[in-house]
Amino acid sequence: IALLNYLYNSIIGKNIAPQQSFFSFVGITFSVGVFPLVVLIFLTEKYLTQKNNNEAQQLSKQLYQKGKNDLKQTLTIVPETLKSAPLEIALPDFLYAVSDNNYTTVFYFSKGLLKQELLRVSIKNVAQQLNQFPEIVRCHKSYLINKNQIEAVTGNARSLNLTLTNCPTQIPVSRNFDKNLLV
């Protein structure tokens, strides 16, 4: 825009307006363009925050109405190394799993206490091992969650976050994740 204004002033507006340098046009264009840009960013941020908050409230309502499912099934996660024993957890006790390259940390309850176990297995492999359980969903490239443990869904302009039962960590939800799978 500054270049076009400069060319217009140099060619057509020679006799109308005094000659100014190209850098003065850049400065003028920047100073005029900053205000609409800031307003546009503010309005977009406000719209996305409201949209994600409404979506989070709707999901929280659906989760509250659904209730919790207490099936007594056992999850078995087999590590990729033979040195480690498989991890067996009751389905209601599984909270979430988080990936760290070829390792996965599994968070679960044992006798009412939150425990964690580091296993040498990729999150993709864990997801494949647990695919027969519809309660276990992959909500992010690094997270598997037990959707029966979801207490609340919160949102901001960029994403949604899950709050799980007795868990201090907020679990992110990927933007391209189908939110209906959480219910």
PDB file of C-alpha atoms in Angstrom:
ATOM      1  CA  ILE A   1       0.000   0.000   0.000  1.00  0.00           C
ATOM      2  CA  ALA A   2       2.856   2.368   0.851  1.00  0.00           C
ATOM      3  CA  LEU A   3       4.525   1.621  -2.494  1.00  0.00           C
ATOM      4  CA  LEU A   4       1.321   2.305  -4.429  1.00  0.00           C
ATOM      5  CA  ASN A   5       0.765   5.570  -2.531  1.00  0.00           C
ATOM      6  CA  TYR A   6       4.339   6.628  -3.230  1.00  0.00           C
ATOM      7  CA  LEU A   7       4.029   5.832  -6.958  1.00  0.00           C
ATOM      8  CA  TYR A   8       0.685   7.630  -7.169  1.00  0.00           C
ATOM      9  CA  ASN A   9       2.120  10.703  -5.458  1.00  0.00           C
ATOM     10  CA  SER A  10       5.253  10.639  -7.645  1.00  0.00           C
ATOM     11  CA  ILE A  11       3.450  10.182 -10.979  1.00  0.00           C
ATOM     12  CA  ILE A  12      -0.044  11.657 -10.723  1.00  0.00           C
ATOM     13  CA  GLY A  13       0.082  13.847  -7.641  1.00  0.00           C
ATOM     14  CA  LYS A  14       3.337  15.639  -8.502  1.00  0.00           C
ATOM     15  CA  ASN A  15       1.676  19.016  -8.832  1.00  0.00           C
ATOM     16  CA  ILE A  16      -0.940  18.483  -6.127  1.00  0.00           C
ATOM     17  CA  ALA A  17       1.006  17.357  -3.034  1.00  0.00           C
ATOM     18  CA  PRO A  18       4.604  18.021  -2.056  1.00  0.00           C
ATOM     19  CA  GLN A  19       7.062  15.229  -2.821  1.00  0.00           C
ATOM     20  CA  GLN A  20       7.743  12.901   0.104  1.00  0.00           C
ATOM     21  CA  SER A  21      10.189  10.047   0.453  1.00  0.00           C
ATOM     22  CA  PHE A  22       9.193   6.399   0.226  1.00  0.00           C
ATOM     23  CA  PHE A  23       9.986   5.906   3.923  1.00  0.00           C
ATOM     24  CA  SER A  24       7.582   8.661   4.936  1.00  0.00           C
ATOM     25  CA  PHE A  25       4.832   6.785   3.044  1.00  0.00           C
ATOM     26  CA  VAL A  26       5.781   3.583   4.859  1.00  0.00           C
ATOM     27  CA  GLY A  27       5.535   5.422   8.199  1.00  0.00           C
ATOM     28  CA  ILE A  28       2.184   6.983   7.336  1.00  0.00           C
ATOM     29  CA  THR A  29       0.746   3.673   6.094  1.00  0.00           C
ATOM     30  CA  PHE A  30       1.955   1.845   9.208  1.00  0.00           C
ATOM     31  CA  SER A  31       0.562   4.464  11.592  1.00  0.00           C
ATOM     32  CA  VAL A  32      -2.819   4.471   9.861  1.00  0.00           C
ATOM     33  CA  GLY A  33      -2.994   0.669   9.418  1.00  0.00           C
ATOM     34  CA  VAL A  34      -2.060  -0.305  12.993  1.00  0.00           C
ATOM     35  CA  PHE A  35      -5.356   0.787  14.548  1.00  0.00           C
ATOM     36  CA  PRO A  36      -7.732  -1.240  12.334  1.00  0.00           C
ATOM     37  CA  LEU A  37      -5.430  -4.231  12.643  1.00  0.00           C
ATOM     38  CA  VAL A  38      -5.444  -4.075  16.461  1.00  0.00           C
ATOM     39  CA  VAL A  39      -9.239  -3.745  16.492  1.00  0.00           C
ATOM     40  CA  LEU A  40      -9.587  -6.688  14.086  1.00  0.00           C
ATOM     41  CA  ILE A  41      -7.303  -8.881  16.227  1.00  0.00           C
ATOM     42  CA  PHE A  42      -9.190  -7.920  19.383  1.00  0.00           C
ATOM     43  CA  LEU A  43     -12.585  -8.725  17.832  1.00  0.00           C
ATOM     44  CA  THR A  44     -11.344 -12.041  16.423  1.00  0.00           C
ATOM     45  CA  GLU A  45      -9.907 -13.042  19.818  1.00  0.00           C
ATOM     46  CA  LYS A  46     -13.171 -12.113  21.531  1.00  0.00           C
ATOM     47  CA  TYR A  47     -15.250 -14.069  18.984  1.00  0.00           C
ATOM     48  CA  LEU A  48     -13.077 -17.206  19.238  1.00  0.00           C
ATOM     49  CA  THR A  49     -13.062 -17.071  23.045  1.00  0.00           C
ATOM     50  CA  GLN A  50     -16.845 -16.820  23.137  1.00  0.00           C
ATOM     51  CA  LYS A  51     -17.225 -19.618  20.565  1.00  0.00           C
ATOM     52  CA  ASN A  52     -14.933 -22.021  22.468  1.00  0.00           C
ATOM     53  CA  ASN A  53     -16.526 -21.119  25.828  1.00  0.00           C
ATOM     54  CA  ASN A  54     -19.987 -21.872  24.440  1.00  0.00           C
ATOM     55  CA  GLU A  55     -18.749 -25.158  22.994  1.00  0.00           C
ATOM     56  CA  ALA A  56     -17.088 -26.059  26.313  1.00  0.00           C
ATOM     57  CA  GLN A  57     -20.264 -25.285  28.271  1.00  0.00           C
ATOM     58  CA  GLN A  58     -22.345 -27.370  25.888  1.00  0.00           C
ATOM     59  CA  LEU A  59     -19.951 -30.325  26.209  1.00  0.00           C
ATOM     60  CA  SER A  60     -19.886 -29.982  29.994  1.00  0.00           C
ATOM     61  CA  LYS A  61     -23.700 -30.079  30.083  1.00  0.00           C
ATOM     62  CA  GLN A  62     -23.780 -33.191  27.921  1.00  0.00           C
ATOM     63  CA  LEU A  63     -21.144 -34.864  30.121  1.00  0.00           C
ATOM     64  CA  TYR A  64     -23.078 -33.994  33.278  1.00  0.00           C
ATOM     65  CA  GLN A  65     -26.309 -35.400  31.832  1.00  0.00           C
ATOM     66  CA  LYS A  66     -24.589 -38.566  30.623  1.00  0.00           C
ATOM     67  CA  GLY A  67     -23.184 -39.559  34.004  1.00  0.00           C
ATOM     68  CA  LYS A  68     -20.283 -41.905  34.648  1.00  0.00           C
ATOM     69  CA  ASN A  69     -19.983 -45.493  33.487  1.00  0.00           C
ATOM     70  CA  ASP A  70     -18.360 -47.871  35.979  1.00  0.00           C
ATOM     71  CA  LEU A  71     -17.565 -50.971  33.988  1.00  0.00           C
ATOM     72  CA  LYS A  72     -15.154 -53.338  35.708  1.00  0.00           C
ATOM     73  CA  GLN A  73     -12.936 -54.044  32.720  1.00  0.00           C
ATOM     74  CA  THR A  74      -9.168 -54.262  32.905  1.00  0.00           C
ATOM     75  CA  LEU A  75      -6.789 -52.408  30.613  1.00  0.00           C
ATOM     76  CA  THR A  76      -3.487 -54.058  29.770  1.00  0.00           C
ATOM     77  CA  ILE A  77      -0.659 -51.958  28.351  1.00  0.00           C
ATOM     78  CA  VAL A  78       2.274 -53.993  27.092  1.00  0.00           C
ATOM     79  CA  PRO A  79       5.636 -52.161  26.874  1.00  0.00           C
ATOM     80  CA  GLU A  80       7.858 -52.615  23.826  1.00  0.00           C
ATOM     81  CA  THR A  81      10.728 -53.991  25.911  1.00  0.00           C
ATOM     82  CA  LEU A  82      10.703 -57.430  27.453  1.00  0.00           C
ATOM     83  CA  LYS A  83      12.336 -56.115  30.630  1.00  0.00           C
ATOM     84  CA  SER A  84       9.139 -54.438  31.848  1.00  0.00           C
ATOM     85  CA  ALA A  85       5.982 -56.222  32.917  1.00  0.00           C
ATOM     86  CA  PRO A  86       2.646 -55.240  31.362  1.00  0.00           C
ATOM     87  CA  LEU A  87       0.673 -52.606  33.243  1.00  0.00           C
ATOM     88  CA  GLU A  88      -2.823 -53.724  34.236  1.00  0.00           C
ATOM     89  CA  ILE A  89      -5.351 -51.129  35.359  1.00  0.00           C
ATOM     90  CA  ALA A  90      -9.095 -51.268  35.964  1.00  0.00           C
ATOM     91  CA  LEU A  91     -10.908 -49.149  33.373  1.00  0.00           C
ATOM     92  CA  PRO A  92     -12.470 -46.748  35.935  1.00  0.00           C
ATOM     93  CA  ASP A  93      -9.006 -46.168  37.458  1.00  0.00           C
ATOM     94  CA  PHE A  94      -7.322 -45.129  34.180  1.00  0.00           C
ATOM     95  CA  LEU A  95      -7.079 -41.329  33.993  1.00  0.00           C
ATOM     96  CA  TYR A  96      -4.875 -40.419  31.023  1.00  0.00           C
ATOM     97  CA  ALA A  97      -1.642 -41.185  29.199  1.00  0.00           C
ATOM     98  CA  VAL A  98       0.815 -38.635  27.860  1.00  0.00           C
ATOM     99  CA  SER A  99       3.490 -39.186  25.238  1.00  0.00           C
ATOM    100  CA  ASP A 100       7.158 -38.246  25.360  1.00  0.00           C
ATOM    101  CA  ASN A 101       8.686 -39.550  22.107  1.00  0.00           C
ATOM    102  CA  ASN A 102       8.943 -43.344  22.486  1.00  0.00           C
ATOM    103  CA  TYR A 103       7.843 -43.267  26.124  1.00  0.00           C
ATOM    104  CA  THR A 104       4.384 -42.925  27.577  1.00  0.00           C
ATOM    105  CA  THR A 105       3.507 -41.909  31.107  1.00  0.00           C
ATOM    106  CA  VAL A 106       0.247 -43.475  32.280  1.00  0.00           C
ATOM    107  CA  PHE A 107      -1.668 -41.739  35.079  1.00  0.00           C
ATOM    108  CA  TYR A 108      -4.116 -43.858  37.055  1.00  0.00           C
ATOM    109  CA  PHE A 109      -5.659 -44.294  40.487  1.00  0.00           C
ATOM    110  CA  SER A 110      -4.489 -47.009  42.820  1.00  0.00           C
ATOM    111  CA  LYS A 111      -6.349 -47.281  46.119  1.00  0.00           C
ATOM    112  CA  GLY A 112      -7.592 -43.711  45.696  1.00  0.00           C
ATOM    113  CA  LEU A 113      -4.139 -42.225  45.075  1.00  0.00           C
ATOM    114  CA  LEU A 114      -3.002 -40.766  41.761  1.00  0.00           C
ATOM    115  CA  LYS A 115      -0.055 -42.780  40.442  1.00  0.00           C
ATOM    116  CA  GLN A 116       2.014 -42.619  37.299  1.00  0.00           C
ATOM    117  CA  GLU A 117       3.994 -45.233  35.413  1.00  0.00           C
ATOM    118  CA  LEU A 118       6.592 -44.538  32.711  1.00  0.00           C
ATOM    119  CA  LEU A 119       6.565 -47.183  29.990  1.00  0.00           C
ATOM    120  CA  ARG A 120       8.746 -47.634  26.929  1.00  0.00           C
ATOM    121  CA  VAL A 121       5.919 -47.662  24.414  1.00  0.00           C
ATOM    122  CA  SER A 122       4.691 -45.020  21.976  1.00  0.00           C
ATOM    123  CA  ILE A 123       1.321 -43.370  22.480  1.00  0.00           C
ATOM    124  CA  LYS A 124       0.270 -44.709  19.068  1.00  0.00           C
ATOM    125  CA  ASN A 125       0.989 -48.260  20.258  1.00  0.00           C
ATOM    126  CA  VAL A 126      -0.934 -47.647  23.498  1.00  0.00           C
ATOM    127  CA  ALA A 127      -3.895 -46.320  21.483  1.00  0.00           C
ATOM    128  CA  GLN A 128      -3.828 -49.465  19.339  1.00  0.00           C
ATOM    129  CA  GLN A 129      -3.703 -51.700  22.413  1.00  0.00           C
ATOM    130  CA  LEU A 130      -6.692 -49.888  23.972  1.00  0.00           C
ATOM    131  CA  ASN A 131      -8.792 -49.409  20.841  1.00  0.00           C
ATOM    132  CA  GLN A 132     -11.426 -51.939  22.010  1.00  0.00           C
ATOM    133  CA  PHE A 133     -12.386 -49.563  24.834  1.00  0.00           C
ATOM    134  CA  PRO A 134     -14.627 -46.766  23.488  1.00  0.00           C
ATOM    135  CA  GLU A 135     -14.106 -44.840  26.744  1.00  0.00           C
ATOM    136  CA  ILE A 136     -10.427 -44.295  25.895  1.00  0.00           C
ATOM    137  CA  VAL A 137     -10.025 -41.603  23.231  1.00  0.00           C
ATOM    138  CA  ARG A 138      -7.081 -39.752  21.783  1.00  0.00           C
ATOM    139  CA  CYS A 139      -7.957 -36.075  22.162  1.00  0.00           C
ATOM    140  CA  HIS A 140      -4.531 -34.747  21.166  1.00  0.00           C
ATOM    141  CA  LYS A 141      -1.452 -36.104  19.431  1.00  0.00           C
ATOM    142  CA  SER A 142       0.194 -36.587  22.835  1.00  0.00           C
ATOM    143  CA  TYR A 143      -2.766 -37.502  25.050  1.00  0.00           C
ATOM    144  CA  LEU A 144      -5.104 -40.443  25.574  1.00  0.00           C
ATOM    145  CA  ILE A 145      -7.893 -39.876  28.088  1.00  0.00           C
ATOM    146  CA  ASN A 146     -10.610 -41.832  29.820  1.00  0.00           C
ATOM    147  CA  LYS A 147     -13.681 -39.814  28.876  1.00  0.00           C
ATOM    148  CA  ASN A 148     -15.514 -41.192  31.941  1.00  0.00           C
ATOM    149  CA  GLN A 149     -13.067 -39.171  34.071  1.00  0.00           C
ATOM    150  CA  ILE A 150     -13.900 -35.782  32.471  1.00  0.00           C
ATOM    151  CA  GLU A 151     -15.267 -33.329  35.032  1.00  0.00           C
ATOM    152  CA  ALA A 152     -15.291 -30.099  33.006  1.00  0.00           C
ATOM    153  CA  VAL A 153     -14.435 -28.646  29.638  1.00  0.00           C
ATOM    154  CA  THR A 154     -13.054 -25.114  29.414  1.00  0.00           C
ATOM    155  CA  GLY A 155     -12.141 -23.085  26.385  1.00  0.00           C
ATOM    156  CA  ASN A 156     -10.322 -19.999  25.276  1.00  0.00           C
ATOM    157  CA  ALA A 157      -9.717 -18.406  21.875  1.00  0.00           C
ATOM    158  CA  ARG A 158      -7.233 -21.053  20.812  1.00  0.00           C
ATOM    159  CA  SER A 159      -8.388 -24.392  22.154  1.00  0.00           C
ATOM    160  CA  LEU A 160     -10.364 -26.448  24.623  1.00  0.00           C
ATOM    161  CA  ASN A 161      -8.947 -27.962  27.813  1.00  0.00           C
ATOM    162  CA  LEU A 162     -10.253 -30.861  29.866  1.00  0.00           C
ATOM    163  CA  THR A 163     -10.322 -31.104  33.625  1.00  0.00           C
ATOM    164  CA  LEU A 164     -10.213 -34.709  34.806  1.00  0.00           C
ATOM    165  CA  THR A 165     -11.258 -36.183  38.152  1.00  0.00           C
ATOM    166  CA  ASN A 166      -8.745 -35.324  40.915  1.00  0.00           C
ATOM    167  CA  CYS A 167      -6.151 -34.305  38.326  1.00  0.00           C
ATOM    168  CA  PRO A 168      -4.255 -31.007  38.619  1.00  0.00           C
ATOM    169  CA  THR A 169      -3.183 -31.083  34.950  1.00  0.00           C
ATOM    170  CA  GLN A 170      -5.281 -29.472  32.221  1.00  0.00           C
ATOM    171  CA  ILE A 171      -5.470 -31.770  29.173  1.00  0.00           C
ATOM    172  CA  PRO A 172      -5.439 -29.951  25.803  1.00  0.00           C
ATOM    173  CA  VAL A 173      -7.869 -30.914  23.056  1.00  0.00           C
ATOM    174  CA  SER A 174      -6.608 -30.751  19.487  1.00  0.00           C
ATOM    175  CA  ARG A 175      -8.411 -28.324  17.184  1.00  0.00           C
ATOM    176  CA  ASN A 176      -9.163 -31.004  14.610  1.00  0.00           C
ATOM    177  CA  PHE A 177     -10.445 -33.504  17.206  1.00  0.00           C
ATOM    178  CA  ASP A 178     -14.159 -34.303  16.890  1.00  0.00           C
ATOM    179  CA  LYS A 179     -15.582 -32.818  20.111  1.00  0.00           C
ATOM    180  CA  ASN A 180     -18.598 -35.158  19.963  1.00  0.00           C
ATOM    181  CA  LEU A 181     -16.278 -38.083  20.818  1.00  0.00           C
ATOM    182  CA  LEU A 182     -15.913 -36.633  24.329  1.00  0.00           C
ATOM    183  CA  VAL A 183     -19.549 -37.390  25.141  1.00  0.00           C
TER     184      VAL A 183
END
